[in-house]
CSV table of C-alpha atoms and ligand atoms in Angstrom, one decimal:
chain,number,residue,atom,x,y,z
A,1,UNK,CA,-29.2,-12.2,98.1
A,2,UNK,CA,-29.1,-15.7,96.8
A,3,UNK,CA,-32.2,-16.6,94.7
A,4,UNK,CA,-33.4,-20.0,93.6
A,5,UNK,CA,-32.3,-19.2,90.1
A,6,UNK,CA,-28.8,-18.5,91.3
A,7,UNK,CA,-28.8,-21.9,93.2
A,8,UNK,CA,-30.0,-23.8,90.1
A,9,UNK,CA,-27.4,-22.0,88.0
A,10,UNK,CA,-24.6,-22.9,90.4
A,11,UNK,CA,-25.5,-26.6,90.6
A,12,UNK,CA,-26.2,-27.1,86.9
A,13,UNK,CA,-23.1,-25.3,85.5
A,14,UNK,CA,-20.7,-28.0,86.6
A,15,UNK,CA,-23.1,-30.7,85.2
A,16,UNK,CA,-23.2,-29.0,81.8
A,17,UNK,CA,-19.5,-28.4,81.8
A,18,UNK,CA,-18.6,-31.9,82.8
A,19,UNK,CA,-18.7,-33.7,79.5
A,20,UNK,CA,-16.7,-30.9,77.8
A,21,UNK,CA,-14.2,-30.8,80.6
A,22,UNK,CA,-13.7,-34.6,80.4
A,23,UNK,CA,-13.2,-34.4,76.6
A,24,UNK,CA,-10.8,-31.5,77.0
A,25,UNK,CA,-8.8,-33.4,79.7
A,26,UNK,CA,-8.7,-36.5,77.5
A,27,UNK,CA,-7.3,-34.5,74.6
A,28,UNK,CA,-4.8,-32.8,76.8
A,29,UNK,CA,-3.4,-35.7,78.8
A,30,UNK,CA,0.2,-36.2,78.1
A,31,UNK,CA,2.4,-38.7,80.0
A,32,UNK,CA,5.4,-38.7,77.8
A,33,UNK,CA,8.8,-37.2,78.4
A,34,UNK,CA,8.9,-33.5,79.2
A,35,UNK,CA,11.6,-31.1,78.0
A,36,UNK,CA,13.0,-29.2,81.1
A,37,UNK,CA,13.9,-25.7,80.0
A,38,UNK,CA,15.9,-22.8,81.6
A,39,UNK,CA,15.2,-19.4,80.2
A,40,UNK,CA,18.2,-17.1,79.8
A,41,UNK,CA,17.2,-13.4,79.8
A,42,UNK,CA,14.1,-12.6,81.9
A,43,UNK,CA,13.0,-9.6,79.8
A,44,UNK,CA,9.8,-8.9,77.9
A,45,UNK,CA,9.8,-11.8,75.5
A,46,UNK,CA,11.3,-14.2,78.1
A,47,UNK,CA,8.3,-13.4,80.3
A,48,UNK,CA,5.9,-14.1,77.5
A,49,UNK,CA,7.5,-17.5,76.8
A,50,UNK,CA,7.5,-18.4,80.5
A,51,UNK,CA,3.7,-17.6,80.7
A,52,UNK,CA,3.0,-19.5,77.5
A,53,UNK,CA,5.0,-22.5,78.8
A,54,UNK,CA,2.3,-23.0,81.5
A,55,UNK,CA,0.0,-24.1,78.7
A,56,UNK,CA,2.7,-26.4,77.2
A,57,UNK,CA,2.3,-30.2,77.8
A,58,UNK,CA,5.7,-31.3,76.7
A,59,UNK,CA,8.0,-28.4,77.9
A,60,UNK,CA,8.3,-27.1,81.4
A,61,UNK,CA,10.2,-24.1,82.8
A,62,UNK,CA,12.5,-25.4,85.5
A,63,UNK,CA,15.4,-22.9,85.6
A,64,UNK,CA,16.5,-19.3,85.0
A,65,UNK,CA,19.7,-17.5,84.0
A,66,UNK,CA,19.7,-13.8,84.6
A,67,UNK,CA,21.8,-10.8,85.5
A,68,UNK,CA,19.1,-9.4,87.8
A,69,UNK,CA,18.8,-11.1,91.2
A,70,UNK,CA,15.4,-9.5,92.0
A,71,UNK,CA,14.0,-11.1,88.8
A,72,UNK,CA,15.4,-14.5,89.8
A,73,UNK,CA,13.7,-14.4,93.2
A,74,UNK,CA,10.4,-13.3,91.8
A,75,UNK,CA,10.5,-16.0,89.0
A,76,UNK,CA,11.4,-18.6,91.6
A,77,UNK,CA,8.3,-17.7,93.6
A,78,UNK,CA,6.1,-17.5,90.5
A,79,UNK,CA,7.2,-20.6,88.7
A,80,UNK,CA,8.4,-22.8,91.7
A,81,UNK,CA,12.0,-22.8,90.5
A,82,UNK,CA,14.5,-24.4,92.9
A,83,UNK,CA,17.6,-22.5,94.0
A,84,UNK,CA,19.8,-25.2,92.4
A,85,UNK,CA,18.4,-24.2,88.9
A,86,UNK,CA,19.2,-20.5,89.1
A,87,UNK,CA,22.3,-19.0,87.4
A,88,UNK,CA,23.8,-15.7,86.4
A,89,UNK,CA,25.8,-14.8,83.3
A,90,UNK,CA,29.1,-15.6,85.0
A,91,UNK,CA,28.4,-19.0,86.4
A,92,UNK,CA,26.0,-20.6,84.0
A,93,UNK,CA,28.6,-22.9,82.6
A,94,UNK,CA,28.0,-24.9,85.8
A,95,UNK,CA,24.7,-26.0,84.3
A,96,UNK,CA,26.8,-28.8,82.9
A,97,UNK,CA,26.6,-30.5,86.3
A,98,UNK,CA,22.8,-30.1,86.6
A,99,UNK,CA,21.0,-33.2,85.5
A,100,UNK,CA,17.6,-31.5,85.9
A,101,UNK,CA,17.9,-29.1,82.9
A,102,UNK,CA,17.7,-30.4,79.3
A,103,UNK,CA,17.8,-27.1,77.3
A,104,UNK,CA,18.4,-23.4,77.6
A,105,UNK,CA,16.2,-20.9,75.8
A,106,UNK,CA,18.3,-17.8,75.0
A,107,UNK,CA,16.2,-14.6,75.0
A,108,UNK,CA,18.8,-11.9,75.4
A,109,UNK,CA,19.9,-9.0,73.1
A,110,UNK,CA,21.0,-10.3,69.6
A,111,UNK,CA,24.7,-9.6,70.1
A,112,UNK,CA,24.9,-12.0,73.1
A,113,UNK,CA,23.3,-15.0,71.4
A,114,UNK,CA,26.5,-16.4,69.8
A,115,UNK,CA,28.7,-16.6,72.9
A,116,UNK,CA,25.9,-17.7,75.1
A,117,UNK,CA,24.8,-20.4,72.7
A,118,UNK,CA,28.4,-21.7,72.5
A,119,UNK,CA,28.7,-21.8,76.3
A,120,UNK,CA,25.4,-23.6,76.6
A,121,UNK,CA,26.4,-26.2,74.0
A,122,UNK,CA,29.7,-26.7,75.7
A,123,UNK,CA,27.8,-27.4,79.0
A,124,UNK,CA,26.1,-30.2,77.1
A,125,UNK,CA,22.6,-28.7,77.0
A,126,UNK,CA,20.3,-28.2,73.9
A,127,UNK,CA,20.1,-24.6,72.7
A,128,UNK,CA,17.0,-22.8,71.7
A,129,UNK,CA,17.9,-19.3,70.6
A,130,UNK,CA,15.7,-16.3,69.7
A,131,UNK,CA,15.8,-14.7,66.3
A,132,UNK,CA,18.0,-13.4,64.9
A,133,UNK,CA,20.1,-16.4,65.7
A,134,UNK,CA,23.2,-14.2,65.6
A,135,UNK,CA,24.6,-11.0,64.1
A,136,UNK,CA,25.8,-12.5,60.9
A,137,UNK,CA,26.3,-15.7,59.0
A,138,UNK,CA,29.9,-16.2,60.3
A,139,UNK,CA,28.6,-16.2,63.9
A,140,UNK,CA,25.8,-18.5,62.9
A,141,UNK,CA,28.2,-21.0,61.5
A,142,UNK,CA,30.3,-20.9,64.7
A,143,UNK,CA,27.1,-21.7,66.7
A,144,UNK,CA,26.2,-24.6,64.4
A,145,UNK,CA,29.7,-26.0,64.7
A,146,UNK,CA,29.8,-25.7,68.5
A,147,UNK,CA,26.4,-27.5,68.8
A,148,UNK,CA,27.4,-30.3,66.4
A,149,UNK,CA,30.7,-30.8,68.3
A,150,UNK,CA,28.9,-31.0,71.6
A,151,UNK,CA,26.2,-33.3,70.2
A,152,UNK,CA,23.3,-31.0,71.2
A,153,UNK,CA,20.5,-29.6,69.1
A,154,UNK,CA,20.3,-25.9,68.1
A,155,UNK,CA,16.8,-24.5,67.4
A,156,UNK,CA,15.7,-21.0,66.6
A,157,UNK,CA,12.6,-19.4,68.0
A,158,UNK,CA,10.7,-19.2,64.7
A,159,UNK,CA,7.2,-19.4,66.3
A,160,UNK,CA,5.4,-18.8,62.9
A,161,UNK,CA,6.7,-22.1,61.6
A,162,UNK,CA,4.1,-23.8,63.9
A,163,UNK,CA,1.2,-21.4,63.3
A,164,UNK,CA,-1.8,-23.1,61.7
A,165,UNK,CA,-2.9,-20.5,59.1
A,166,UNK,CA,0.7,-20.1,58.0
A,167,UNK,CA,1.1,-23.9,57.7
A,168,UNK,CA,-2.1,-24.0,55.7
A,169,UNK,CA,-0.8,-21.6,53.1
A,170,UNK,CA,2.4,-23.6,52.9
A,171,UNK,CA,0.4,-26.8,52.4
A,172,UNK,CA,-1.8,-25.2,49.6
A,173,UNK,CA,1.4,-24.0,47.8
A,174,UNK,CA,3.2,-27.3,48.3
A,175,UNK,CA,0.2,-29.4,47.0
A,176,UNK,CA,0.0,-27.2,43.9
A,177,UNK,CA,-3.5,-25.8,44.8
A,178,UNK,CA,-2.4,-22.2,44.2
A,179,UNK,CA,-0.2,-23.1,41.2
A,180,UNK,CA,3.4,-22.1,41.0
A,181,UNK,CA,4.4,-19.4,43.5
A,182,UNK,CA,5.4,-16.3,41.5
A,183,UNK,CA,5.5,-13.2,43.8
A,184,UNK,CA,5.7,-12.5,47.5
A,185,UNK,CA,5.2,-9.3,49.3
A,186,UNK,CA,6.3,-9.0,53.0
A,187,UNK,CA,5.7,-5.9,55.1
A,188,UNK,CA,7.2,-6.0,58.6
A,189,UNK,CA,7.4,-3.0,60.8
A,190,UNK,CA,6.5,-0.9,63.8
A,191,UNK,CA,7.3,2.5,65.2
A,192,UNK,CA,10.0,2.0,67.8
A,193,UNK,CA,9.9,4.1,71.0
A,194,UNK,CA,12.6,4.7,73.6
A,195,UNK,CA,15.8,5.8,71.8
A,196,UNK,CA,18.0,4.4,74.6
A,197,UNK,CA,16.8,0.7,74.3
A,198,UNK,CA,19.3,-2.0,73.2
A,199,UNK,CA,17.4,-2.5,69.9
A,200,UNK,CA,18.8,0.9,68.8
A,201,UNK,CA,22.3,0.2,70.0
A,202,UNK,CA,24.4,-1.3,67.2
A,203,UNK,CA,26.7,-3.1,69.7
A,204,UNK,CA,23.8,-5.1,71.2
A,205,UNK,CA,21.4,-5.3,68.3
A,206,UNK,CA,23.8,-5.7,65.4
A,207,UNK,CA,21.6,-3.5,63.2
A,208,UNK,CA,18.2,-2.1,63.2
A,209,UNK,CA,14.7,-3.0,62.0
A,210,UNK,CA,16.0,-5.7,59.7
A,211,UNK,CA,17.5,-7.7,62.5
A,212,UNK,CA,14.5,-7.4,64.7
A,213,UNK,CA,11.3,-7.3,62.5
A,214,UNK,CA,12.4,-7.4,58.9
A,215,UNK,CA,13.7,-10.9,59.5
A,216,UNK,CA,10.1,-12.0,59.5
A,217,UNK,CA,9.8,-11.0,55.8
A,218,UNK,CA,13.1,-12.5,55.0
A,219,UNK,CA,12.1,-15.8,56.6
A,220,UNK,CA,8.5,-15.6,55.3
A,221,UNK,CA,9.6,-15.0,51.7
A,222,UNK,CA,11.5,-18.4,51.9
A,223,UNK,CA,8.7,-20.5,53.3
A,224,UNK,CA,5.9,-18.8,51.3
A,225,UNK,CA,7.8,-19.1,47.9
A,226,UNK,CA,9.4,-22.5,48.9
A,227,UNK,CA,12.8,-21.7,47.4
A,228,UNK,CA,16.1,-20.2,48.5
A,229,UNK,CA,16.9,-16.8,46.9
A,230,UNK,CA,19.8,-16.4,44.5
A,231,UNK,CA,20.1,-12.6,44.4
A,232,UNK,CA,19.3,-9.6,46.6
A,233,UNK,CA,18.9,-5.9,45.9
A,234,UNK,CA,18.1,-3.4,48.7
A,235,UNK,CA,17.7,0.3,49.5
A,236,UNK,CA,18.0,2.0,52.8
A,237,UNK,CA,16.2,5.2,53.8
A,238,UNK,CA,16.5,7.2,57.1
A,239,UNK,CA,14.3,10.1,58.3
A,240,UNK,CA,15.9,10.4,61.7
A,241,UNK,CA,19.7,10.2,61.9
A,242,UNK,CA,19.7,11.1,65.6
A,243,UNK,CA,17.6,8.1,66.7
A,244,UNK,CA,18.9,5.7,64.1
A,245,UNK,CA,22.6,6.1,64.3
A,246,UNK,CA,25.2,4.7,61.9
A,247,UNK,CA,24.7,0.9,61.4
A,248,UNK,CA,21.1,1.0,62.8
A,249,UNK,CA,18.7,0.8,59.9
A,250,UNK,CA,15.4,2.6,60.2
A,251,UNK,CA,13.8,1.5,56.9
A,252,UNK,CA,15.0,-1.0,54.3
A,253,UNK,CA,13.2,-2.1,51.2
A,254,UNK,CA,14.6,-5.3,49.7
A,255,UNK,CA,14.0,-7.6,46.8
A,256,UNK,CA,14.8,-11.3,46.4
A,257,UNK,CA,15.1,-13.3,43.3
A,258,UNK,CA,14.5,-17.1,43.3
A,259,UNK,CA,15.9,-19.8,41.0
A,260,UNK,CA,12.4,-20.4,39.3
A,261,UNK,CA,12.1,-16.7,38.5
A,262,UNK,CA,9.8,-15.9,41.4
A,263,UNK,CA,10.5,-12.7,43.2
A,264,UNK,CA,9.9,-11.1,46.5
A,265,UNK,CA,9.5,-7.4,47.4
A,266,UNK,CA,9.7,-6.5,51.1
A,267,UNK,CA,9.7,-3.6,53.5
A,268,UNK,CA,11.3,-3.6,57.0
A,269,UNK,CA,10.9,-0.5,59.2
A,270,UNK,CA,11.1,1.0,62.6
A,271,UNK,CA,9.2,4.1,61.4
A,272,UNK,CA,5.6,2.9,60.7
A,273,UNK,CA,3.1,1.2,62.9
A,274,UNK,CA,0.7,-1.6,61.9
A,275,UNK,CA,2.9,-3.1,59.1
A,276,UNK,CA,2.5,-6.9,59.3
A,277,UNK,CA,1.4,-8.4,56.0
A,278,UNK,CA,2.3,-11.3,53.8
A,279,UNK,CA,0.9,-11.7,50.3
A,280,UNK,CA,1.7,-14.6,48.0
A,281,UNK,CA,0.7,-14.6,44.4
A,282,UNK,CA,0.8,-17.8,42.4
A,283,UNK,CA,-0.2,-18.8,38.9
A,284,UNK,CA,-3.7,-20.0,39.9
A,285,UNK,CA,-4.4,-18.1,43.1
A,286,UNK,CA,-3.3,-16.0,46.0
A,287,UNK,CA,-2.9,-16.2,49.8
A,288,UNK,CA,-2.8,-13.2,52.2
A,289,UNK,CA,-2.0,-13.1,55.9
A,290,UNK,CA,-2.6,-9.9,57.8
A,291,UNK,CA,-1.6,-9.7,60.5
A,292,UNK,CA,1.0,-12.3,59.4
A,293,UNK,CA,3.5,-12.6,62.3
A,294,UNK,CA,2.1,-10.8,65.4
A,295,UNK,CA,1.2,-12.8,68.5
A,296,UNK,CA,-2.2,-13.5,66.9
A,297,UNK,CA,-4.8,-14.4,66.0
A,298,UNK,CA,-3.3,-14.4,62.5
A,299,UNK,CA,-5.9,-13.6,59.9
A,300,UNK,CA,-5.8,-14.7,56.3
A,301,UNK,CA,-7.6,-15.7,53.1
A,302,UNK,CA,-6.9,-17.2,49.8
A,303,UNK,CA,-8.7,-17.0,46.5
A,304,UNK,CA,-10.6,-20.1,47.8
A,305,UNK,CA,-11.9,-18.2,50.9
A,306,UNK,CA,-11.1,-17.3,54.5
A,307,UNK,CA,-8.6,-19.3,56.5
A,308,UNK,CA,-10.3,-20.7,59.5
A,309,UNK,CA,-7.7,-22.6,61.4
A,310,UNK,CA,-7.9,-22.0,65.2
A,311,UNK,CA,-5.5,-19.7,67.1
A,312,UNK,CA,-3.4,-21.2,69.9
A,313,UNK,CA,-0.8,-19.3,71.9
A,314,UNK,CA,2.2,-19.4,69.6
A,315,UNK,CA,4.9,-19.9,72.2
A,316,UNK,CA,3.0,-22.8,73.9
A,317,UNK,CA,2.7,-24.6,70.5
A,318,UNK,CA,6.3,-23.8,69.7
A,319,UNK,CA,7.6,-25.2,73.0
A,320,UNK,CA,5.5,-28.4,72.6
A,321,UNK,CA,6.8,-28.8,69.0
A,322,UNK,CA,10.4,-28.1,70.0
A,323,UNK,CA,10.2,-30.6,72.8
A,324,UNK,CA,9.1,-33.2,70.3
A,325,UNK,CA,12.0,-32.2,68.0
A,326,UNK,CA,14.6,-32.4,70.7
A,327,UNK,CA,13.2,-35.4,72.6
A,328,UNK,CA,11.7,-37.5,69.8
A,329,UNK,CA,13.5,-36.3,66.7
A,330,UNK,CA,10.3,-35.0,65.1
A,331,UNK,CA,10.7,-33.2,61.8
A,332,UNK,CA,8.8,-30.0,61.6
A,333,UNK,CA,7.0,-29.0,58.4
A,334,UNK,CA,9.2,-25.8,58.2
A,335,UNK,CA,12.6,-26.2,59.7
A,336,UNK,CA,13.6,-24.4,62.9
A,337,UNK,CA,17.2,-25.6,63.2
A,338,UNK,CA,20.5,-23.7,63.1
A,339,UNK,CA,20.8,-24.2,59.3
A,340,UNK,CA,17.4,-22.5,58.9
A,341,UNK,CA,18.6,-19.6,61.1
A,342,UNK,CA,21.8,-19.4,59.0
A,343,UNK,CA,19.9,-19.2,55.7
A,344,UNK,CA,18.2,-16.0,57.0
A,345,UNK,CA,21.5,-14.6,58.3
A,346,UNK,CA,23.1,-15.0,54.9
A,347,UNK,CA,20.3,-13.1,53.3
A,348,UNK,CA,20.5,-10.4,55.9
A,349,UNK,CA,24.3,-10.1,55.3
A,350,UNK,CA,23.5,-9.7,51.6
A,351,UNK,CA,20.8,-7.1,52.2
A,352,UNK,CA,23.2,-4.9,54.2
A,353,UNK,CA,25.8,-5.4,51.6
A,354,UNK,CA,23.4,-4.4,48.8
A,355,UNK,CA,22.3,-1.3,50.8
A,356,UNK,CA,26.0,-0.3,51.2
A,357,UNK,CA,27.1,-0.9,47.6
A,358,UNK,CA,23.9,-0.2,45.8
A,359,UNK,CA,24.6,-3.3,43.8
A,360,UNK,CA,22.8,-6.6,43.2
A,361,UNK,CA,24.3,-9.2,45.5
A,362,UNK,CA,24.4,-12.8,44.3
A,363,UNK,CA,23.8,-15.6,46.9
A,364,UNK,CA,25.4,-19.0,46.5
B,401,NDP,P1,14.2,-7.2,76.6
B,401,NDP,O1,15.1,-6.0,76.6
B,401,NDP,O2,12.8,-7.1,77.0
B,401,NDP,O3,14.9,-8.4,77.4
B,401,NDP,C1,16.2,-8.8,77.2
B,401,NDP,C2,16.7,-9.4,78.5
B,401,NDP,O4,18.1,-9.8,78.3
B,401,NDP,C3,16.9,-8.4,79.7
B,401,NDP,O5,15.7,-8.2,80.4
B,401,NDP,C4,18.0,-9.0,80.5
B,401,NDP,O6,17.4,-10.0,81.3
B,401,NDP,C5,18.9,-9.7,79.5
B,401,NDP,N1,20.1,-9.0,79.2
B,401,NDP,C6,21.3,-9.5,79.3
B,401,NDP,N2,22.3,-8.6,79.0
B,401,NDP,C7,21.6,-7.5,78.6
B,401,NDP,C8,22.1,-6.2,78.1
B,401,NDP,N3,23.4,-5.9,78.0
B,401,NDP,N4,21.1,-5.3,77.8
B,401,NDP,C9,19.8,-5.6,77.9
B,401,NDP,N5,19.4,-6.8,78.4
B,401,NDP,C10,20.3,-7.7,78.7
B,401,NDP,O7,14.3,-7.8,75.1
B,401,NDP,P2,13.2,-8.8,74.4
B,401,NDP,O8,12.8,-9.8,75.4
B,401,NDP,O9,12.2,-8.1,73.7
B,401,NDP,O10,14.2,-9.5,73.3
B,401,NDP,C11,15.1,-10.5,73.6
B,401,NDP,C12,15.4,-11.4,72.3
B,401,NDP,O11,14.1,-12.0,71.9
B,401,NDP,C13,15.9,-10.6,71.1
B,401,NDP,O12,16.8,-11.4,70.4
B,401,NDP,C14,14.6,-10.5,70.3
B,401,NDP,O13,14.9,-10.4,68.9
B,401,NDP,C15,13.8,-11.7,70.6
B,401,NDP,N6,12.4,-11.6,70.5
B,401,NDP,C16,11.7,-12.5,69.8
B,401,NDP,C17,10.3,-12.4,69.6
B,401,NDP,C18,9.6,-13.4,68.9
B,401,NDP,O14,8.4,-13.2,68.7
B,401,NDP,N7,10.2,-14.5,68.5
B,401,NDP,C19,9.6,-11.2,70.2
B,401,NDP,C20,10.4,-10.3,71.0
B,401,NDP,C21,11.8,-10.5,71.1
B,401,NDP,P3,18.0,-10.3,82.8
B,401,NDP,O15,17.8,-9.0,83.6
B,401,NDP,O16,17.3,-11.4,83.3
B,401,NDP,O17,19.5,-10.5,82.7
């Protein structure tokens, strides 16, 4: 039964909401150029990116590249993707002749990134590639060269580089408010399930936890300390050799040394849940993020108090920022280009080498 109170509530709600709605719309109006993106690999993360892109003002999902026809038709229906913008892994070089797609976002298993990125570049489209950019530094260099040669941009899906609490810690460190960065601790891990998934198949993953989740600590150590490491030591441990076969790391601890004398001590694992923490100690203060790299909200504090920056959907912000980088040449606070991806791959190569040899590996 409708009461008078219901009636008043119904008519007054829009009146109350109106000024806020107007303000929201004004802040969110965007009439600039939009980056038209095709997603390659319609899996779990591709789906997350597609959903987030609905919130994006500067990037729009317009195409798909997939090996699964049923996914293509359901994505077409869901996102209004025209037939002309749908490809599979055999025919996507034809994207070269499609003027309605600007960039391809590669969200496939790690081992496929290099060849797919090179083919996208040769088709004249900008490349956005998920982390890890490739299996090793040599592959990363080939991708950078192909993109340079084709005159297209290469960006890596480092969503944390646009996250506001992360950026605040980097600002405090850069402006000297914490003093000189001395020590970083990065803990990155989760307990992996299904033993048959590609993440546990060396051919498709290129490794184990380090390639997948430990890379957040590798990358985080660099932007939190603000230097590039000059040496690496590392130790690998395995509790389940059936699940984590040869070449697939379950747990690795690694240490990085930086030119100023700062150090980092990190843990990468597929054997423990809830491991997502960054801690930076500097001469005058500290900063802590926990969770540090999940989908958010990220939480954090420094010796000066809680970090209160708002949470926005990471992938929506990332796509807006990447559109600005590609279309308008914007320079992000923390790089997300191929060179940035390559720096992490060189460290990952060194960590694997240090595990194997038991020796300290020097980085040039
Ligand atoms: P999924 O397994 O969920 O999806 C991968 C998709 O790739 C598949 O659904 C499939 O899509 C396509 N694919 C093509 N060839 C193969 C193959 N041989 N085996 C399996 N899949 C194949 O993986 P995720 O989405 O979780 O990960 C994809 C990439 O994204 C990885 O590089 C990962 O590191 C990265 N990632 C990044 C995250 C971030 O926060 N930045 C978070 C999660 C993942 P189709 O059927 O359409 O061909």
